[in-house]
Every structure is written in structure tokens, then in C-alpha cells.
Short mmCIF file of C-alpha atoms in Angstrom, two decimals:
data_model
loop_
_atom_site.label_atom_id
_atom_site.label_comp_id
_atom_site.label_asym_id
_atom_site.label_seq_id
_atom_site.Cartn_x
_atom_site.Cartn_y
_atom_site.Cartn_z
CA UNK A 1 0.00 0.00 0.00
CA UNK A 2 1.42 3.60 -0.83
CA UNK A 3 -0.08 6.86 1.22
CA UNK A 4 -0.85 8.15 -2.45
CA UNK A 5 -3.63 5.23 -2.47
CA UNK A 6 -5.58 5.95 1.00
CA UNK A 7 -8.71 4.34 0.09
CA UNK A 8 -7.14 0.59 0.08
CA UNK A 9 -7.42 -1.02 3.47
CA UNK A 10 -5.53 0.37 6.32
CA UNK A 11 -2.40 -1.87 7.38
CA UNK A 12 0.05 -2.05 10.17
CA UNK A 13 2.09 1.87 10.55
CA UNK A 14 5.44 -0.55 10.58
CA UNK A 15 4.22 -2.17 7.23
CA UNK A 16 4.86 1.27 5.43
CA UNK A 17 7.58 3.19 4.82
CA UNK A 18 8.39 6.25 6.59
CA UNK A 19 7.52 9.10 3.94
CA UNK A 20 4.07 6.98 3.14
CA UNK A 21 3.37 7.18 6.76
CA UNK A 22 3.66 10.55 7.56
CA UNK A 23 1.99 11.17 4.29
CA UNK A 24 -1.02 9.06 5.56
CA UNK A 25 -0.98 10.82 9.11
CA UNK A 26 -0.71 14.61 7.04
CA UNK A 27 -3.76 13.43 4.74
CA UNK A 28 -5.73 12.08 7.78
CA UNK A 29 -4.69 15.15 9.90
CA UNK A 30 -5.49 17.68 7.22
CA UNK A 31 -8.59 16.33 5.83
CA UNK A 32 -6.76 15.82 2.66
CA UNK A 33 -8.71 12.42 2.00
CA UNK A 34 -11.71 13.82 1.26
CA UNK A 35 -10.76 15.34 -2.01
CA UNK A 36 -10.30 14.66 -5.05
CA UNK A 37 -6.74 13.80 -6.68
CA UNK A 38 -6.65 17.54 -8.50
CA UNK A 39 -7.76 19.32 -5.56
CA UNK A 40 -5.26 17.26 -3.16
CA UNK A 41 -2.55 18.37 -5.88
CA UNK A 42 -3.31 21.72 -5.95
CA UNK A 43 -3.59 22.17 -1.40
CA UNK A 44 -0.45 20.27 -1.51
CA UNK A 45 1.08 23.05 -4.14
CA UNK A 46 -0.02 25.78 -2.35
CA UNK A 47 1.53 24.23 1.14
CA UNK A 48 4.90 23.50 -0.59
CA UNK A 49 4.78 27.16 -2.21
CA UNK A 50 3.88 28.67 1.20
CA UNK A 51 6.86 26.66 3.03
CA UNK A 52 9.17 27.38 0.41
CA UNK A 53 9.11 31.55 0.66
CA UNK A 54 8.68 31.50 4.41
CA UNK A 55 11.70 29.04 4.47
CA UNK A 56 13.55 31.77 1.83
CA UNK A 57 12.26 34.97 3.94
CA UNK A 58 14.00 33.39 6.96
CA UNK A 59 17.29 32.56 5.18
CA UNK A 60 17.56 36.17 4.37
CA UNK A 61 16.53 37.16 7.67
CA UNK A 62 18.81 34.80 9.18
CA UNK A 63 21.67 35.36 7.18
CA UNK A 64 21.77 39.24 7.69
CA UNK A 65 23.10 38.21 11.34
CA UNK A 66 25.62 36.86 10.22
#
């Protein structure tokens, strides 16, 4: 079973590997299994694109310290 299929049958957390099951827990935690595959892309894109200039804005905060 991969976290990118969440509607197969739940199995043990040691029977998957460690990015599929803290992909399962941020689906189940979010709510991200009840959308659709386009909509789950697109929450997902706007996460990553959200992380990604905080993570820059803090590098260039960070680095003018030093």
C-alpha cells in the first residue's frame, strides 16, 4: 500500500515506509482524503509554495546576522 492510495485497506504503521506514513498521518490530519486527486494536488502546491518563501524569507533574515 502507498499513502498516495488511501482508500485501500488500512495496514500495520510498521508495514509502510516512513515518507508513506507521515503522508497518511498529514492526509488524515489535514482532511486531505476527502478530495479529489486535483484538488489534493493543488492544497499540496499551495503548502509547498507557502513553506518554500517563508523558508527563503528566513534565510535572508537569518543570514543578515551573520
Amino acid at each position: 500500500m502507498s499513502a498516495f492510495d488511501i482508500h485501500s485497506k488500512p495496514t500495520d504503521p510498521k508495514a509502510l515506509g516512513v515518507f508513506d506514513y507521515w503522508y497518511l498521518q498529514y492526509c488524515l490530519t489535514t482532511g486531505l482524503y476527502m478530495l479529489e486527486p486535483w484538488e489534493r494536488r493543488l492544497f499540496n502546491s499551495v503548502v509547498l509554495g507557502v513553506l518554500t518563501v517563508s523558508a527563503g524569507i528566513a534565510y535572508r533574515g537569518i543570514s543578515a546576522f551573520f
